[in-house]
mmCIF file of C-alpha atoms and ligand atoms in Angstrom:
data_model
loop_
_atom_site.group_PDB
_atom_site.id
_atom_site.type_symbol
_atom_site.label_atom_id
_atom_site.label_comp_id
_atom_site.label_asym_id
_atom_site.label_seq_id
_atom_site.Cartn_x
_atom_site.Cartn_y
_atom_site.Cartn_z
ATOM 1 C CA MET W 1 5.387 -18.511 11.306
ATOM 2 C CA ALA W 2 5.442 -16.553 14.080
ATOM 3 C CA GLY W 3 7.078 -14.595 16.269
ATOM 4 C CA THR W 4 8.596 -10.981 17.023
ATOM 5 C CA LEU W 5 9.737 -7.890 14.743
ATOM 6 C CA HIS W 6 13.257 -8.462 15.069
ATOM 7 C CA ALA W 7 13.134 -11.460 14.976
ATOM 8 C CA HIS W 8 12.155 -11.674 11.598
ATOM 9 C CA VAL W 9 15.172 -9.961 9.722
ATOM 10 C CA ASP W 10 13.480 -8.938 5.991
ATOM 11 C CA TRP W 11 9.921 -7.725 7.209
ATOM 12 C CA HIS W 12 12.624 -5.414 9.611
ATOM 13 C CA TYR W 13 14.051 -3.832 6.525
ATOM 14 C CA LEU W 14 10.457 -4.121 4.847
ATOM 15 C CA MET W 15 9.365 -1.370 8.372
ATOM 16 C CA TYR W 16 12.258 0.161 7.995
ATOM 17 C CA GLU W 17 12.546 1.370 4.621
ATOM 18 C CA PHE W 18 8.667 2.285 4.474
ATOM 19 C CA ARG W 19 9.560 4.427 7.542
ATOM 20 C CA GLN W 20 12.624 6.371 5.799
ATOM 21 C CA MET W 21 9.965 7.109 2.594
ATOM 22 C CA TYR W 22 7.794 8.767 4.873
ATOM 23 C CA ARG W 23 11.156 10.412 6.769
ATOM 24 C CA PHE W 24 12.431 11.644 3.983
ATOM 25 C CA GLY W 25 10.024 11.718 1.008
ATOM 26 C CA SER W 26 8.635 15.527 -0.353
ATOM 27 C CA ALA W 27 5.595 16.698 0.920
ATOM 28 C CA GLY W 28 5.552 19.297 -2.088
ATOM 29 C CA GLY W 29 4.616 22.405 0.223
ATOM 30 C CA SER W 30 1.528 20.902 1.310
ATOM 31 C CA LYS W 31 0.834 21.339 5.228
ATOM 32 C CA PRO W 32 -1.511 17.812 5.640
ATOM 33 C CA ILE W 33 0.989 15.998 3.641
ATOM 34 C CA ARG W 34 3.317 16.765 6.004
ATOM 35 C CA SER W 35 0.865 16.196 8.481
ATOM 36 C CA HIS W 36 0.113 13.257 7.071
ATOM 37 C CA LEU W 37 4.310 11.895 6.724
ATOM 38 C CA LYS W 38 4.851 12.841 9.828
ATOM 39 C CA ALA W 39 1.675 10.776 11.615
ATOM 40 C CA VAL W 40 2.755 7.494 9.896
ATOM 41 C CA ARG W 41 6.870 7.768 10.211
ATOM 42 C CA ASN W 42 5.990 8.485 14.258
ATOM 43 C CA GLN W 43 3.103 5.598 14.345
ATOM 44 C CA LEU W 44 5.937 3.577 12.485
ATOM 45 C CA ASN W 45 8.384 4.790 14.749
ATOM 46 C CA ALA W 46 6.219 3.793 18.058
ATOM 47 C CA GLU W 47 5.325 0.329 16.420
ATOM 48 C CA MET W 48 8.948 -0.744 15.357
ATOM 49 C CA ALA W 49 9.881 0.471 19.026
ATOM 50 C CA LEU W 50 7.610 -2.061 20.467
ATOM 51 C CA ASP W 51 8.928 -5.149 18.725
ATOM 52 C CA PRO W 52 5.701 -5.627 16.836
ATOM 53 C CA ALA W 53 4.401 -9.213 17.133
ATOM 54 C CA VAL W 54 4.227 -11.067 13.537
ATOM 55 C CA SER W 55 2.090 -13.629 11.684
ATOM 56 C CA LEU W 56 2.995 -14.284 8.438
ATOM 57 C CA PRO W 57 -0.655 -15.274 6.770
ATOM 58 C CA GLU W 58 -1.130 -18.903 4.331
ATOM 59 C CA PRO W 59 0.428 -17.202 0.946
ATOM 60 C CA ALA W 60 -2.097 -16.231 -1.394
ATOM 61 C CA ARG W 61 -1.668 -15.737 -4.718
ATOM 62 C CA LEU W 62 -4.270 -13.931 -7.768
ATOM 63 C CA PRO W 63 -3.871 -13.673 -11.652
ATOM 64 C CA VAL W 64 -2.311 -10.248 -11.720
ATOM 65 C CA VAL W 65 0.483 -11.074 -9.195
ATOM 66 C CA ASP W 66 1.688 -12.790 -13.204
ATOM 67 C CA TRP W 67 2.636 -8.229 -13.437
ATOM 68 C CA LEU W 68 4.566 -8.481 -9.804
ATOM 69 C CA GLY W 69 8.125 -9.597 -11.489
ATOM 70 C CA ARG W 70 7.777 -7.186 -13.777
ATOM 71 C CA ALA W 71 6.407 -4.381 -11.451
ATOM 72 C CA LEU W 72 9.627 -5.286 -9.428
ATOM 73 C CA ASP W 73 12.050 -5.518 -12.213
ATOM 74 C CA ARG W 74 11.316 -1.976 -13.411
ATOM 75 C CA GLY W 75 10.930 -0.880 -9.200
ATOM 76 C CA ARG W 76 14.519 -1.289 -8.589
ATOM 77 C CA GLN W 77 15.206 1.286 -11.328
ATOM 78 C CA THR W 78 13.294 3.847 -9.325
ATOM 79 C CA PRO W 79 14.044 6.176 -6.554
ATOM 80 C CA THR W 80 12.148 3.764 -4.196
ATOM 81 C CA ALA W 81 14.772 0.935 -5.163
ATOM 82 C CA SER W 82 15.382 0.242 -1.383
ATOM 83 C CA LEU W 83 11.985 -0.387 -0.549
ATOM 84 C CA VAL W 84 11.291 -2.336 -3.792
ATOM 85 C CA ASP W 85 13.723 -4.630 -3.364
ATOM 86 C CA THR W 86 13.035 -5.221 0.273
ATOM 87 C CA ILE W 87 9.671 -6.080 -1.299
ATOM 88 C CA ASP W 88 11.483 -8.667 -3.657
ATOM 89 C CA ARG W 89 12.606 -10.213 -0.482
ATOM 90 C CA VAL W 90 9.233 -11.167 0.817
ATOM 91 C CA GLN W 91 7.409 -11.567 -1.625
ATOM 92 C CA HIS W 92 7.180 -15.621 -1.159
ATOM 93 C CA GLN W 93 5.117 -14.636 1.546
ATOM 94 C CA LEU W 94 2.879 -12.181 0.792
ATOM 95 C CA ALA W 95 -0.911 -12.735 0.917
ATOM 96 C CA TRP W 96 -2.778 -11.402 -2.186
ATOM 97 C CA ARG W 97 -6.494 -10.712 -2.088
ATOM 98 C CA TYR W 98 -9.084 -8.976 -3.360
ATOM 99 C CA GLY W 99 -10.842 -7.569 -0.096
ATOM 100 C CA TYR W 100 -14.529 -7.544 -1.466
ATOM 101 C CA ASP W 101 -16.945 -9.918 -1.488
ATOM 102 C CA ARG W 102 -18.366 -8.481 -5.167
ATOM 103 C CA VAL W 103 -14.946 -8.103 -7.140
ATOM 104 C CA PRO W 104 -16.172 -5.058 -9.451
ATOM 105 C CA ARG W 105 -15.823 -6.314 -13.110
ATOM 106 C CA SER W 106 -13.342 -3.740 -14.328
ATOM 107 C CA LEU W 107 -10.901 -4.991 -11.052
ATOM 108 C CA GLN W 108 -11.116 -8.905 -11.651
ATOM 109 C CA GLY W 109 -7.335 -10.207 -13.002
ATOM 110 C CA LYS W 110 -6.587 -6.660 -12.941
ATOM 111 C CA TYR W 111 -5.949 -5.843 -8.867
ATOM 112 C CA ALA W 112 -4.848 -7.063 -5.777
ATOM 113 C CA PHE W 113 -3.398 -6.088 -2.098
ATOM 114 C CA ALA W 114 -1.385 -7.478 0.367
ATOM 115 C CA GLU W 115 -1.280 -5.790 4.025
ATOM 116 C CA LEU W 116 2.240 -5.447 5.302
ATOM 117 C CA MET W 117 1.126 -3.710 8.752
ATOM 118 C CA GLY W 118 -2.547 -3.936 10.701
ATOM 119 C CA PRO W 119 -4.606 -5.448 13.039
ATOM 120 C CA LYS W 120 -4.272 -9.114 11.335
ATOM 121 C CA GLY W 121 -0.319 -8.621 10.566
ATOM 122 C CA PRO W 122 1.503 -9.860 9.035
ATOM 123 C CA VAL W 123 3.457 -6.899 11.450
ATOM 124 C CA VAL W 124 0.609 -6.656 13.839
ATOM 125 C CA SER W 125 -0.909 -2.832 14.567
ATOM 126 C CA GLU W 126 -4.001 -1.288 15.502
ATOM 127 C CA ARG W 127 -2.800 1.997 14.782
ATOM 128 C CA LEU W 128 -1.212 1.724 11.260
ATOM 129 C CA ILE W 129 -2.296 -0.271 8.442
ATOM 130 C CA LEU W 130 0.534 -0.645 5.895
ATOM 131 C CA GLY W 131 0.633 -2.110 2.608
ATOM 132 C CA LEU W 132 0.727 -3.311 -1.452
ATOM 133 C CA VAL W 133 -1.387 -2.464 -4.603
ATOM 134 C CA LEU W 134 -1.056 -4.209 -7.458
ATOM 135 C CA LEU W 135 -2.721 -3.419 -10.608
ATOM 136 C CA THR W 136 -1.697 -4.188 -14.314
ATOM 137 C CA PRO W 137 -1.427 -2.136 -17.118
ATOM 138 C CA GLY W 138 -5.023 -0.967 -18.272
ATOM 139 C CA CYS W 139 -6.590 -0.765 -14.862
ATOM 140 C CA THR W 140 -9.400 1.132 -14.005
ATOM 141 C CA TYR W 141 -10.191 1.269 -10.128
ATOM 142 C CA PRO W 142 -12.464 2.360 -9.472
ATOM 143 C CA SER W 143 -13.869 5.918 -7.997
ATOM 144 C CA HIS W 144 -13.861 5.044 -3.889
ATOM 145 C CA ALA W 145 -13.515 6.216 -0.348
ATOM 146 C CA HIS W 146 -12.241 5.554 2.898
ATOM 147 C CA ASP W 147 -14.449 6.303 5.879
ATOM 148 C CA GLY W 148 -12.444 8.095 8.303
ATOM 149 C CA ILE W 149 -9.418 6.841 7.317
ATOM 150 C CA THR W 150 -6.667 9.222 5.522
ATOM 151 C CA GLU W 151 -4.307 7.509 2.939
ATOM 152 C CA SER W 152 -1.391 8.220 0.899
ATOM 153 C CA TYR W 153 -0.177 5.976 -2.285
ATOM 154 C CA ILE W 154 3.407 6.159 -3.299
ATOM 155 C CA CYS W 155 3.970 5.128 -6.453
ATOM 156 C CA LEU W 156 7.051 2.456 -6.799
ATOM 157 C CA SER W 157 6.427 1.259 -10.349
ATOM 158 C CA GLY W 158 4.850 2.384 -13.515
ATOM 159 C CA THR W 159 2.719 5.186 -14.203
ATOM 160 C CA LEU W 160 -1.196 6.373 -13.152
ATOM 161 C CA SER W 161 -3.609 9.051 -12.543
ATOM 162 C CA GLU W 162 -5.842 9.584 -9.895
ATOM 163 C CA ASN W 163 -9.168 11.662 -10.582
ATOM 164 C CA ASP W 164 -7.680 12.877 -14.192
ATOM 165 C CA VAL W 165 -5.587 15.188 -12.120
ATOM 166 C CA GLY W 166 -1.822 14.283 -13.495
ATOM 167 C CA VAL W 167 0.509 11.463 -13.821
ATOM 168 C CA TYR W 168 2.342 10.402 -11.026
ATOM 169 C CA ALA W 169 5.277 8.312 -11.808
ATOM 170 C CA PRO W 170 8.009 6.371 -8.877
ATOM 171 C CA GLY W 171 8.808 7.620 -5.912
ATOM 172 C CA SER W 172 5.266 10.355 -6.227
ATOM 173 C CA LEU W 173 2.687 10.316 -3.205
ATOM 174 C CA LEU W 174 -1.060 10.068 -3.748
ATOM 175 C CA TYR W 175 -2.868 12.004 -0.793
ATOM 176 C CA ASN W 176 -6.020 11.205 -0.050
ATOM 177 C CA PRO W 177 -8.024 12.859 3.065
ATOM 178 C CA PRO W 178 -11.198 10.734 4.656
ATOM 179 C CA ASN W 179 -13.932 10.501 2.471
ATOM 180 C CA HIS W 180 -11.627 12.216 -0.761
ATOM 181 C CA ARG W 181 -13.727 9.984 -3.327
ATOM 182 C CA HIS W 182 -10.869 8.877 -5.879
ATOM 183 C CA ARG W 183 -10.490 6.690 -9.000
ATOM 184 C CA LEU W 184 -7.346 5.038 -10.419
ATOM 185 C CA THR W 185 -6.271 4.724 -13.404
ATOM 186 C CA THR W 186 -2.403 2.949 -15.053
ATOM 187 C CA GLY W 187 -0.895 3.664 -18.064
ATOM 188 C CA ASP W 188 -1.035 1.168 -20.890
ATOM 189 C CA HIS W 189 1.933 -0.753 -20.847
ATOM 190 C CA GLU W 190 3.413 -1.284 -17.327
ATOM 191 C CA PRO W 191 1.963 -2.595 -14.456
ATOM 192 C CA VAL W 192 1.544 0.095 -11.412
ATOM 193 C CA LEU W 193 2.923 -1.501 -7.258
ATOM 194 C CA LEU W 194 1.716 1.541 -5.446
ATOM 195 C CA ALA W 195 2.885 1.418 -1.513
ATOM 196 C CA TYR W 196 0.694 2.544 0.674
ATOM 197 C CA ALA W 197 -0.780 3.751 4.687
ATOM 198 C CA TRP W 198 -4.068 4.394 6.353
ATOM 199 C CA SER W 199 -3.834 6.472 9.102
ATOM 200 C CA GLY W 200 -7.001 6.806 11.630
ATOM 201 C CA ALA W 201 -8.644 5.760 14.794
ATOM 202 C CA PRO W 202 -7.966 1.736 16.033
ATOM 203 C CA GLU W 203 -11.897 1.304 15.740
ATOM 204 C CA ARG W 204 -11.649 2.515 11.912
ATOM 205 C CA LEU W 205 -8.723 0.792 11.280
ATOM 206 C CA ALA W 206 -10.211 -2.064 12.674
ATOM 207 C CA ASN W 207 -13.451 -2.089 10.243
ATOM 208 C CA GLN W 208 -12.279 -0.392 7.301
ATOM 209 C CA LYS W 209 -14.663 -0.052 4.295
ATOM 210 C CA MET W 210 -14.512 0.358 1.102
ATOM 211 C CA THR W 211 -17.066 2.672 -0.736
ATOM 212 C CA PHE W 212 -17.540 2.313 -4.463
ATOM 213 C CA LYS W 213 -19.798 4.984 -6.010
ATOM 214 C CA LYS W 214 -22.799 3.814 -7.890
ATOM 215 C CA SER W 215 -22.759 4.548 -11.911
HETATM 216 FE FE1 LIG G 1 -7.797 4.550 -2.058
#
């Protein structure tokens, strides 16, 4: 189904709720995080004002999607419930992917991501990538970094840790500047649903590369 964002009401509200998170979410007193929040919301404002094309992919599921129902159920009881509700509305239209030619063993069956906005859609943008990551309980997402891309994750459901520093619950934001190595682990009992935003130069966003640390 093609068209523009205004004609896809559920997708419009998904983008709207994403923007609310980046407008009203706390930067915790951090200047770099505040400027990242501002960059994401300004870019999202600009993209929404253009009424971008929406190009919905063929829906695709992976084994981890079995956990999505529980993640949404728990996410509806958190401060991020408004965004979680909009995800529920479009969940049948999402294309879940691994994104790697060879999936690391620690992630097989335990992880997938679905893009919401980016150069290839579903909401088309050359300048901002937004998406979701779903992880099972007890999952380790190996150490990786993003070249030339500033990343934030917002926890929507479950609890996780990054680089063994702190434990993050729904509403928390994790900030990863370009080339910052980060490794995620999830709690033992609940799946984790994350929203993510990638900002960077269009050529970087078009050629995004994950690099795993060999160990
Ligand atoms: Fe990352």
